[in-house]
Short mmCIF file of C-alpha atoms in Angstrom, two decimals:
data_model
loop_
_atom_site.label_atom_id
_atom_site.label_comp_id
_atom_site.label_asym_id
_atom_site.label_seq_id
_atom_site.Cartn_x
_atom_site.Cartn_y
_atom_site.Cartn_z
CA MET A 1 37.68 228.90 81.35
CA LEU A 2 40.98 228.55 83.61
CA LEU A 3 41.32 224.98 84.94
CA VAL A 4 42.66 225.43 88.19
CA ALA A 5 44.63 222.07 89.74
CA PHE A 6 44.56 221.75 93.74
CA PRO A 7 46.36 219.27 95.53
CA ALA A 8 44.00 215.95 96.88
CA LYS A 9 43.69 215.97 101.25
CA ALA A 10 45.90 214.74 102.29
CA GLN A 11 44.61 211.40 105.21
CA THR A 12 45.61 211.90 107.77
CA THR A 13 46.02 209.48 110.51
CA GLN A 14 45.31 210.58 114.12
CA PHE A 15 45.03 208.43 117.42
CA LEU A 16 41.58 208.16 119.49
CA PRO A 17 40.30 211.31 120.53
CA GLY A 18 38.45 211.44 124.90
CA THR A 19 35.68 210.73 123.63
CA VAL A 20 36.07 206.62 122.18
CA LYS A 21 36.72 204.53 125.02
CA VAL A 22 38.81 201.18 124.10
CA GLU A 23 37.07 198.70 126.23
CA SER A 24 39.17 195.34 124.93
CA ASN A 25 42.48 195.41 123.05
CA GLN A 26 43.96 191.76 123.48
CA VAL A 27 45.48 188.91 121.91
CA THR A 28 44.91 185.37 122.76
CA PRO A 29 48.29 183.18 120.83
CA ASN A 30 46.39 179.74 120.39
CA PHE A 31 49.72 178.12 119.29
CA PRO A 32 50.32 175.94 116.89
CA ASP A 33 46.44 176.91 115.75
CA THR A 34 45.70 180.56 115.77
CA ILE A 35 46.90 183.92 117.75
CA ASP A 36 43.25 185.62 117.92
CA PHE A 37 42.97 189.61 118.48
CA ARG A 38 39.80 191.83 120.25
CA PHE A 39 39.16 195.45 119.79
CA SER A 40 35.80 196.67 121.58
CA ALA A 41 35.59 200.88 122.68
CA GLN A 42 32.15 203.36 123.13
CA THR A 43 31.54 206.06 122.34
CA ASP A 44 30.38 208.76 123.79
CA PRO A 45 27.92 212.24 122.27
CA GLY A 46 29.86 213.99 119.50
CA ALA A 47 32.17 211.03 118.77
CA PRO A 48 33.09 210.63 115.49
CA VAL A 49 30.87 208.19 113.30
CA PHE A 50 32.59 205.12 112.12
CA ASN A 51 32.16 202.63 109.75
CA THR A 52 35.65 200.96 109.16
CA LEU A 53 37.76 199.30 111.94
CA GLU A 54 40.72 197.09 110.47
CA LEU A 55 43.41 195.33 111.98
CA ALA A 56 47.45 195.82 110.85
CA TYR A 57 50.18 193.64 112.15
CA ARG A 58 53.16 193.26 111.04
CA ILE A 59 55.89 190.01 111.46
CA GLU A 60 59.50 191.65 113.09
CA GLY A 61 62.17 191.44 110.21
CA GLU A 62 59.58 191.25 107.40
CA VAL A 63 58.90 194.55 106.05
CA GLU A 64 54.84 194.40 104.86
CA THR A 65 52.01 195.56 107.34
CA ASN A 66 49.39 192.68 106.65
CA ILE A 67 45.26 194.54 107.58
CA ARG A 68 42.29 192.55 107.96
CA HIS A 69 39.36 194.50 107.31
CA SER A 70 35.46 194.64 109.21
CA ASP A 71 33.33 196.32 107.70
CA LEU A 72 30.60 198.74 110.51
CA ALA A 73 27.55 199.54 109.33
CA PRO A 74 25.54 201.99 111.14
CA GLY A 75 24.77 201.49 115.17
CA ASP A 76 27.30 197.69 114.23
CA PRO A 77 28.50 197.67 117.91
CA LEU A 78 31.70 199.05 117.69
CA SER A 79 34.59 196.27 117.72
CA ALA A 80 35.85 193.54 115.53
CA ASP A 81 37.66 189.59 116.68
CA ILE A 82 39.92 189.44 114.33
CA SER A 83 41.44 185.31 113.52
CA ILE A 84 44.71 184.73 112.23
CA ASP A 85 44.91 180.45 110.98
CA THR A 86 49.07 180.20 111.96
CA GLN A 87 48.23 176.70 110.29
CA LYS A 88 48.01 178.17 106.75
CA ASP A 89 50.66 180.91 107.69
CA TYR A 90 53.18 179.53 109.68
CA LEU A 91 54.60 180.92 112.25
CA PRO A 92 57.31 179.77 113.88
CA PRO A 93 57.47 180.02 117.67
CA GLY A 94 59.48 183.07 119.35
CA THR A 95 57.44 185.80 116.48
CA ARG A 96 57.53 188.76 117.84
CA ILE A 97 54.56 190.90 116.14
CA SER A 98 52.99 193.76 116.61
CA TYR A 99 49.68 195.30 115.65
CA TYR A 100 47.56 198.25 116.07
CA TRP A 101 43.96 199.91 114.79
CA LEU A 102 42.62 201.02 112.18
CA LEU A 103 38.86 202.95 112.83
CA GLY A 104 37.60 205.12 109.29
CA THR A 105 35.17 206.67 108.36
CA SER A 106 32.88 207.88 105.78
CA GLY A 107 34.66 211.17 106.00
CA GLY A 108 37.60 209.34 105.48
CA GLU A 109 39.23 210.15 108.24
CA THR A 110 41.26 207.05 110.04
CA TYR A 111 41.84 207.18 113.82
CA GLN A 112 44.52 204.61 114.83
CA THR A 113 45.34 202.34 117.99
CA PRO A 114 48.99 202.43 120.13
CA THR A 115 51.18 200.56 119.28
CA GLN A 116 51.42 196.85 120.72
CA GLU A 117 53.95 194.24 120.12
CA PHE A 118 53.82 190.32 121.84
CA THR A 119 55.39 187.53 121.29
CA TYR A 120 54.13 184.76 119.37
CA GLN A 121 55.19 181.39 122.19
CA ASP A 122 54.72 177.80 122.27
CA THR A 123 51.68 178.14 125.74
CA ARG A 124 51.12 174.44 125.67
CA TYR A 125 54.04 173.45 128.19
CA PRO A 126 55.01 174.81 130.82
CA PHE A 127 59.28 175.55 129.58
CA LYS A 128 61.15 178.00 131.67
CA GLU A 129 63.16 180.63 129.99
CA LEU A 130 66.47 182.35 130.53
CA LYS A 131 67.55 186.37 128.95
CA SER A 132 70.29 187.91 128.05
CA GLY A 133 70.42 190.91 126.09
CA LEU A 134 69.26 190.14 123.36
CA PHE A 135 68.88 185.70 123.46
CA THR A 136 66.32 183.56 125.17
CA VAL A 137 66.44 180.69 125.33
CA ARG A 138 63.12 178.44 125.98
CA TRP A 139 62.75 174.91 127.30
CA PHE A 140 60.63 172.76 129.68
CA GLN A 141 62.65 169.65 130.49
CA GLY A 142 66.07 169.55 132.18
CA ASP A 143 67.17 172.19 134.85
CA ALA A 144 68.07 175.02 135.53
CA ALA A 145 71.62 174.21 134.53
CA PHE A 146 69.50 172.90 130.80
CA GLY A 147 68.97 175.82 129.88
CA GLN A 148 71.97 177.75 130.94
CA ALA A 149 73.89 175.98 129.51
CA ALA A 150 71.96 175.86 126.12
CA MET A 151 71.85 180.26 126.07
CA LYS A 152 76.65 180.13 126.85
CA ARG A 153 76.77 178.18 124.29
CA VAL A 154 74.55 181.28 122.64
CA THR A 155 76.13 183.64 124.26
CA SER A 156 80.23 182.04 123.14
CA THR A 157 79.16 181.33 119.84
CA VAL A 158 78.15 185.76 118.52
CA ASP A 159 81.39 186.54 121.82
CA LYS A 160 83.44 184.14 119.18
CA LEU A 161 82.01 185.49 116.16
CA SER A 162 82.96 189.43 116.77
CA GLN A 163 86.04 189.23 118.43
CA LEU A 164 86.47 186.80 114.85
CA TYR A 165 85.10 188.89 112.01
CA LYS A 166 83.55 192.27 113.36
CA VAL A 167 80.16 190.50 113.07
CA ASN A 168 77.28 191.32 115.73
CA PRO A 169 73.73 190.88 116.15
CA ASP A 170 70.85 193.47 116.14
CA THR A 171 67.68 191.94 116.46
CA PRO A 172 66.80 189.47 119.40
CA ILE A 173 67.22 185.76 118.65
CA ASN A 174 65.00 183.17 120.15
CA LEU A 175 66.09 179.55 120.66
CA THR A 176 62.85 177.41 122.04
CA ILE A 177 64.46 173.75 121.95
CA TYR A 178 62.47 170.28 122.53
CA PRO A 179 63.41 167.24 123.79
CA ASP A 180 62.34 165.23 121.13
CA THR A 181 61.77 165.30 117.56
CA GLN A 182 58.46 164.04 117.84
CA THR A 183 56.91 166.50 120.22
CA MET A 184 58.79 169.44 118.30
CA PHE A 185 56.78 168.66 115.23
CA THR A 186 53.74 169.93 116.24
CA ALA A 187 55.39 173.16 117.12
CA LEU A 188 56.96 172.33 113.15
CA PRO A 189 53.99 173.59 110.02
CA PRO A 190 51.61 170.57 108.84
CA ASN A 191 53.02 168.27 106.85
CA THR A 192 56.98 168.99 107.67
CA GLN A 193 58.19 165.70 106.55
CA GLU A 194 59.83 162.92 109.06
CA TRP A 195 63.70 163.45 108.96
CA VAL A 196 63.52 167.36 109.80
CA GLY A 197 65.40 167.81 113.19
CA GLY A 198 64.49 171.61 113.40
CA GLN A 199 64.44 174.97 112.19
CA ALA A 200 65.15 178.41 111.72
CA ILE A 201 64.93 181.18 109.68
CA PRO A 202 67.26 184.25 110.92
CA GLU A 203 64.99 187.12 109.15
CA LEU A 204 62.54 186.11 111.82
CA GLY A 205 65.13 185.42 114.78
CA THR A 206 63.94 182.00 115.24
CA ILE A 207 65.66 179.46 116.01
CA VAL A 208 63.33 175.29 116.93
CA LEU A 209 65.98 172.67 117.79
CA ALA A 210 65.57 169.02 119.70
CA ILE A 211 67.62 168.75 121.80
CA ALA A 212 67.69 165.62 125.13
CA PRO A 213 68.49 166.77 128.70
CA GLY A 214 72.04 165.68 128.97
CA ASP A 215 72.11 165.58 125.25
CA THR A 216 75.73 168.05 125.27
CA ALA A 217 77.69 166.83 121.79
CA LYS A 218 74.13 168.95 119.68
CA ILE A 219 74.08 171.58 122.01
CA GLY A 220 77.78 171.80 120.81
CA ARG A 221 77.06 171.13 117.57
CA SER A 222 72.98 172.82 116.59
CA ILE A 223 73.30 175.90 118.83
CA PRO A 224 77.02 177.57 117.37
CA HIS A 225 76.18 176.46 113.60
CA GLU A 226 72.45 178.11 113.50
CA VAL A 227 73.94 181.13 115.69
CA SER A 228 76.20 181.21 113.54
CA HIS A 229 73.05 182.05 110.42
CA GLN A 230 71.45 184.44 112.72
CA VAL A 231 74.45 186.47 113.36
CA VAL A 232 75.68 186.61 109.74
CA TYR A 233 72.41 187.32 108.38
CA GLN A 234 72.26 190.31 110.38
CA ALA A 235 75.38 191.70 109.72
CA THR A 236 75.27 191.30 106.57
CA ARG A 237 71.43 192.58 105.84
CA ASN A 238 71.07 194.61 102.74
CA PRO A 239 67.85 194.92 100.30
CA TYR A 240 69.61 193.57 97.04
CA ASN A 241 70.61 189.24 98.04
CA VAL A 242 72.30 187.50 101.18
CA THR A 243 75.66 185.77 101.34
CA PRO A 244 76.73 182.85 99.16
CA LYS A 245 75.66 180.37 100.03
CA TRP A 246 78.91 178.50 100.41
CA LEU A 247 80.35 180.95 102.88
CA ASP A 248 77.52 180.09 105.02
CA GLU A 249 77.13 177.24 105.37
CA GLY A 250 81.77 176.93 105.29
CA LEU A 251 81.11 179.48 108.54
CA ALA A 252 78.19 177.86 110.20
CA VAL A 253 79.69 174.22 110.00
CA ASN A 254 83.26 175.61 110.74
CA ASN A 255 81.79 177.13 114.28
CA GLN A 256 80.51 173.94 115.58
CA ASP A 257 82.76 171.90 118.27
CA GLN A 258 82.48 168.48 116.26
CA VAL A 259 82.42 167.25 112.14
CA ASP A 260 80.99 164.86 111.07
CA GLY A 261 81.84 162.09 109.74
CA PHE A 262 79.74 161.51 106.60
CA LEU A 263 79.96 165.32 105.34
CA ILE A 264 83.99 163.62 105.13
CA GLN A 265 83.14 160.48 103.49
CA ALA A 266 81.50 162.21 100.29
CA PHE A 267 83.79 165.04 99.71
CA GLU A 268 86.30 162.52 99.30
CA LYS A 269 84.24 160.13 97.26
CA ALA A 270 83.32 163.27 95.53
CA ARG A 271 87.13 164.63 94.93
CA ASP A 272 88.95 161.27 94.11
CA GLU A 273 86.20 160.72 91.97
CA ARG A 274 86.76 164.76 90.50
CA THR A 275 83.24 165.59 90.48
CA LEU A 276 83.90 168.48 92.63
CA PHE A 277 81.37 172.11 92.27
CA PRO A 278 82.87 174.88 90.46
CA LEU A 279 81.90 177.15 93.39
CA ARG A 280 80.26 179.55 91.49
CA VAL A 281 77.53 176.55 91.30
CA LEU A 282 77.29 177.01 95.18
CA ASN A 283 76.29 180.11 96.01
CA GLY A 284 72.62 179.92 95.69
CA SER A 285 71.09 176.51 96.71
CA PHE A 286 72.78 172.99 97.53
CA PRO A 287 71.59 170.25 95.54
CA ALA A 288 68.19 168.51 96.67
CA ASP A 289 70.06 164.60 96.86
CA SER A 290 71.30 164.51 100.32
CA GLN A 291 74.61 162.89 99.01
CA LEU A 292 74.68 165.06 96.85
CA SER A 293 74.39 168.51 99.21
CA TYR A 294 76.48 166.63 102.04
CA VAL A 295 79.90 167.09 99.30
CA ALA A 296 78.61 171.13 98.78
CA TYR A 297 78.57 171.45 102.45
CA GLY A 298 81.42 169.33 102.76
CA GLU A 299 83.07 171.15 100.03
CA SER A 300 81.57 174.59 100.80
CA VAL A 301 83.46 174.70 104.58
CA GLN A 302 87.28 173.43 103.00
CA VAL A 303 86.46 176.80 100.58
CA VAL A 304 85.94 178.95 103.81
CA ARG A 305 89.05 176.87 106.03
CA TYR A 306 90.55 177.89 103.36
CA ILE A 307 90.25 180.77 103.16
CA LEU A 308 90.93 181.56 107.22
CA GLN A 309 94.29 179.72 106.41
CA LYS A 310 95.55 181.83 104.06
CA TYR A 311 93.80 184.79 104.28
CA GLY A 312 93.64 185.57 108.07
CA ASN A 313 90.15 186.47 109.07
CA ALA A 314 90.72 189.39 108.56
CA GLY A 315 90.47 188.30 104.99
CA MET A 316 86.68 186.69 105.99
CA GLU A 317 85.82 190.37 107.61
CA LYS A 318 85.91 192.86 104.81
CA ILE A 319 84.05 189.61 102.83
CA LEU A 320 81.41 188.65 105.34
CA GLY A 321 81.43 193.91 105.68
CA SER A 322 81.39 193.96 102.03
CA PHE A 323 77.79 192.54 101.82
CA LYS A 324 76.52 195.34 103.90
CA GLN A 325 77.14 197.56 101.30
CA GLY A 326 75.04 195.21 98.65
CA VAL A 327 77.23 193.80 96.69
CA SER A 328 77.80 191.40 93.93
CA TYR A 329 79.53 187.77 95.09
CA ASP A 330 82.07 188.05 92.71
CA GLU A 331 82.81 191.97 94.17
CA ALA A 332 82.56 190.96 97.61
CA ILE A 333 85.66 188.44 97.11
CA GLN A 334 87.55 190.53 95.63
CA ILE A 335 87.04 193.75 97.78
CA GLY A 336 88.26 190.80 100.82
CA LEU A 337 90.83 188.79 98.45
CA GLY A 338 91.94 190.85 95.84
CA LEU A 339 90.11 187.88 93.75
CA SER A 340 87.56 187.11 91.39
CA LEU A 341 85.46 184.52 92.63
CA ASP A 342 86.61 182.12 90.06
CA GLN A 343 90.30 182.71 90.82
CA LEU A 344 89.68 181.64 94.32
CA ASP A 345 87.42 177.97 93.37
CA ARG A 346 90.69 177.55 91.31
CA GLU A 347 93.41 178.39 93.49
CA TRP A 348 91.13 176.35 96.90
CA LYS A 349 90.78 173.29 94.29
CA GLN A 350 95.03 173.61 93.85
CA SER A 351 96.18 173.59 97.35
CA ILE A 352 94.22 169.67 97.03
CA GLY A 353 96.14 168.61 94.14
CA TYR A 354 92.45 168.68 91.68
CA PRO A 355 92.40 169.26 87.64
CA VAL A 356 91.45 171.96 87.00
CA PRO A 357 90.72 174.69 84.13
CA ASP A 358 92.46 177.37 83.06
CA LEU A 359 91.23 180.41 83.89
CA PRO A 360 89.44 182.38 80.52
CA ALA A 361 91.58 185.76 79.27
CA PRO A 362 89.32 188.32 81.14
CA THR A 363 88.09 190.31 78.88
CA ALA A 364 87.70 194.53 78.35
CA THR A 365 83.67 194.22 79.22
CA PRO A 366 82.78 192.09 82.51
CA THR A 367 78.71 191.17 81.81
CA PRO A 368 77.75 192.74 84.19
CA LEU A 369 75.91 190.30 87.92
CA ALA A 370 72.56 189.73 88.62
CA VAL A 371 70.94 191.19 91.21
CA ILE A 372 69.85 188.71 93.70
CA PRO A 373 66.41 189.77 95.58
CA THR A 374 65.69 189.00 99.09
CA PRO A 375 63.69 185.40 99.13
CA ALA A 376 60.51 185.29 100.92
CA ALA A 377 60.58 183.68 104.86
CA GLN A 378 60.27 180.55 104.67
CA PRO A 379 60.58 177.67 107.30
CA SER A 380 64.59 176.35 106.57
CA PRO A 381 64.59 172.85 108.15
CA THR A 382 67.03 170.90 109.77
CA LEU A 383 68.79 167.78 108.95
CA TYR A 384 67.80 164.20 111.26
CA ILE A 385 70.10 161.28 110.42
CA SER A 386 67.62 159.18 111.41
CA PRO A 387 65.42 158.33 109.03
CA SER A 388 62.62 158.72 110.83
CA PRO A 389 61.82 160.78 113.95
CA THR A 390 62.82 159.75 117.38
CA THR A 391 60.66 157.74 119.28
CA GLY A 392 58.91 157.96 122.88
CA ASN A 393 57.29 159.26 125.69
CA GLN A 394 55.61 162.70 123.96
CA ALA A 395 55.34 165.08 126.28
CA THR A 396 51.60 166.01 127.49
CA PRO A 397 50.54 169.73 126.78
CA THR A 398 48.93 172.05 130.03
CA GLN A 399 45.97 173.16 128.46
CA ALA A 400 46.78 177.48 129.26
CA VAL A 401 47.18 179.61 127.14
CA VAL A 402 48.75 182.78 128.41
CA PRO A 403 48.83 185.62 126.05
CA VAL A 404 51.49 188.53 127.10
CA VAL A 405 51.15 192.19 125.32
CA SER A 406 53.68 195.17 125.82
CA PRO A 407 53.70 198.22 123.56
CA ALA A 408 57.08 198.71 121.91
CA ALA A 409 58.44 200.39 119.34
CA THR A 410 58.99 198.29 115.73
CA GLN A 411 61.12 198.61 112.81
CA ALA A 412 60.99 196.94 109.83
CA ALA A 413 63.79 194.41 108.34
CA THR A 414 65.27 193.26 105.23
CA GLN A 415 64.30 188.88 104.09
CA ALA A 416 66.41 186.22 103.79
CA VAL A 417 66.57 182.91 104.91
CA VAL A 418 69.27 180.23 106.50
CA PRO A 419 68.76 176.45 106.84
CA VAL A 420 69.86 174.52 110.12
CA VAL A 421 71.67 170.85 110.38
CA THR A 422 71.93 168.12 113.23
CA PRO A 423 72.62 164.50 112.28
CA ASP A 424 73.56 162.90 114.62
CA THR A 425 76.77 160.85 114.14
CA ALA A 426 79.44 159.87 114.51
CA ALA A 427 81.96 163.22 115.37
CA SER A 428 85.96 164.12 114.72
CA ALA A 429 87.58 165.84 116.20
CA ALA A 430 87.49 170.09 115.69
CA GLY A 431 89.92 172.34 113.79
CA THR A 432 90.02 176.50 114.64
CA PRO A 433 89.44 179.31 112.27
CA GLY A 434 93.09 180.24 112.70
CA ASN A 435 94.35 175.22 112.06
CA PRO A 436 92.32 174.32 109.28
CA LEU A 437 91.53 170.62 109.28
CA PRO A 438 92.40 168.27 106.77
CA THR A 439 90.35 167.93 104.06
CA THR A 440 89.48 164.19 105.77
CA ALA A 441 88.39 166.53 109.07
CA LEU A 442 84.65 167.91 107.62
CA GLY A 443 81.99 169.78 110.12
CA ALA A 444 78.30 168.25 109.47
CA SER A 445 76.14 171.42 108.54
CA SER A 446 72.60 172.43 107.97
CA PRO A 447 70.10 171.51 104.89
CA ILE A 448 69.73 174.33 102.25
CA ARG A 449 68.03 176.64 102.64
CA GLY A 450 64.80 177.28 101.54
CA ASN A 451 64.75 173.85 100.31
CA SER A 452 63.93 171.00 102.53
CA THR A 453 66.79 168.11 101.67
CA ALA A 454 66.68 164.39 102.24
CA THR A 455 68.64 162.68 105.04
CA ALA A 456 70.95 159.41 105.04
CA SER A 457 69.65 158.65 101.22
CA PRO A 458 71.59 156.54 98.94
CA ALA A 459 73.44 158.86 96.60
CA ASN A 460 72.22 159.86 93.15
CA VAL A 461 75.71 159.73 91.84
CA ASN A 462 76.35 156.70 89.93
CA GLY A 463 79.39 154.43 89.54
CA ASP A 464 81.61 156.12 87.36
CA GLY A 465 81.07 159.40 89.28
CA THR A 466 78.42 160.89 86.63
CA ASN A 467 76.95 162.81 89.04
CA GLY A 468 73.01 162.59 88.64
CA TRP A 469 71.43 165.50 88.42
CA LEU A 470 73.84 166.19 84.88
CA ILE A 471 72.19 163.17 83.66
CA ALA A 472 68.49 164.55 84.26
CA GLY A 473 69.92 168.24 82.58
CA LEU A 474 71.07 165.94 79.77
CA ALA A 475 68.06 163.61 79.10
CA GLY A 476 66.30 166.56 79.61
CA THR A 477 68.05 167.98 76.50
CA ALA A 478 67.11 165.86 74.36
CA VAL A 479 63.49 165.50 75.34
CA ILE A 480 63.38 169.06 74.01
CA LEU A 481 65.21 168.39 71.00
CA LEU A 482 62.77 165.63 70.11
CA GLY A 483 59.74 168.09 70.95
CA GLY A 484 61.37 170.50 68.61
CA LEU A 485 62.07 168.45 65.78
CA ALA A 486 58.36 167.33 65.58
CA VAL A 487 57.21 170.76 65.45
CA PHE A 488 59.09 171.44 62.42
CA LEU A 489 57.95 167.71 60.39
CA VAL A 490 54.70 169.09 61.57
CA LEU A 491 55.09 172.23 59.96
CA ALA A 492 56.83 171.44 57.01
CA VAL A 493 53.97 168.78 56.20
CA ARG A 494 51.85 171.05 56.02
CA LYS A 495 53.37 173.99 53.92
CA GLN A 496 53.19 170.31 51.49
#
């Protein structure tokens, strides 16, 4: 008997035939609780008989498409109401979403409605809106001049980064401004810690900040910082890794108008006590302890300014440009500066008189570096220097909920998360990339990417300069050794 393998019939998706009349295809955002989708249609004689109806939607900036399924029994109306719980699956204001409906038959045929796109916005307040190219600024307290000042800082920051390092955004950036932290908290994820002063999710292109009308200092600090994160993310986006934390945060702090004194103090204390971090340690997450994170941010901006002073904007341009190709951290530094990451760390620390050990001799076969996967989307908080949200009258929301739906093409993007910091404390003079500030003039920074960090809490550092995390690590090692000894003794007794 001859067996012949026939290829499986490919399932194709096609648009709805003329015998299916769509009556309703609506989306209603009810910020911050839900997004409600509704579909209904009538069929003429001869139309396909459908047994499934699915909502397919994708968050712009994410790769995956989400499917919500609805079964249809014979005789059921061709309709569905599907709701996304945006308290459980949090989405910030300014999130762009594309969606379509899929109708399936028992014979395996699939029909699709045209793709629609809308932006999930906070409709509780009478927001004003300004658009300029890829950028949108929304605010509801303050006059037109306030919104124009915010937009000016967005566009001037993008122009500056483009001129200095040849990095440019290619997808929209949406900035939503609330007049105080109390009101802003209603737009952040449930159970957000009280010290948070804002949020940014670069892969979604969203920034949420609390800036009171007339607060020009905060406009000059928070907006350039956050826009820097957005632009650097978009310019270096690749499927393999993200920019090292010290580089991303150092650039963002250096991009601010003003710098904050608490970073100066934390950095100088660590420098004098000889407790600065190895630069390689700062590739990833910064310490959760606020005082140690201040050291990390202060050290990061100093390294960035050292690079700009010695190697110029061209060196930084090469480093950032190499990440688009998905190279490792060490490879990016080698391409941009012609030395290894460890050599950069040693060179910078020697320039400030910091003692450094000798580097080990290079081996013939270098150890390969692990590829760092791009993290999933998650909110990144902005540090707020006050231990509690700003008090005052909370804005009263309006009741109108107006959905916005328009056809548009969509595109996928990889993910990464970058944070925000807007501590309200006395600021010292700012430096320029070509004229780095001395070690006593550092900038404010944002909290750890993908992690929450407390603010203004006592440093987890002992009087002798020993870091708390080192003590915790030694204690953990001791516990493991004691546990192993206990197991050994038990086995020894059993053998007897």
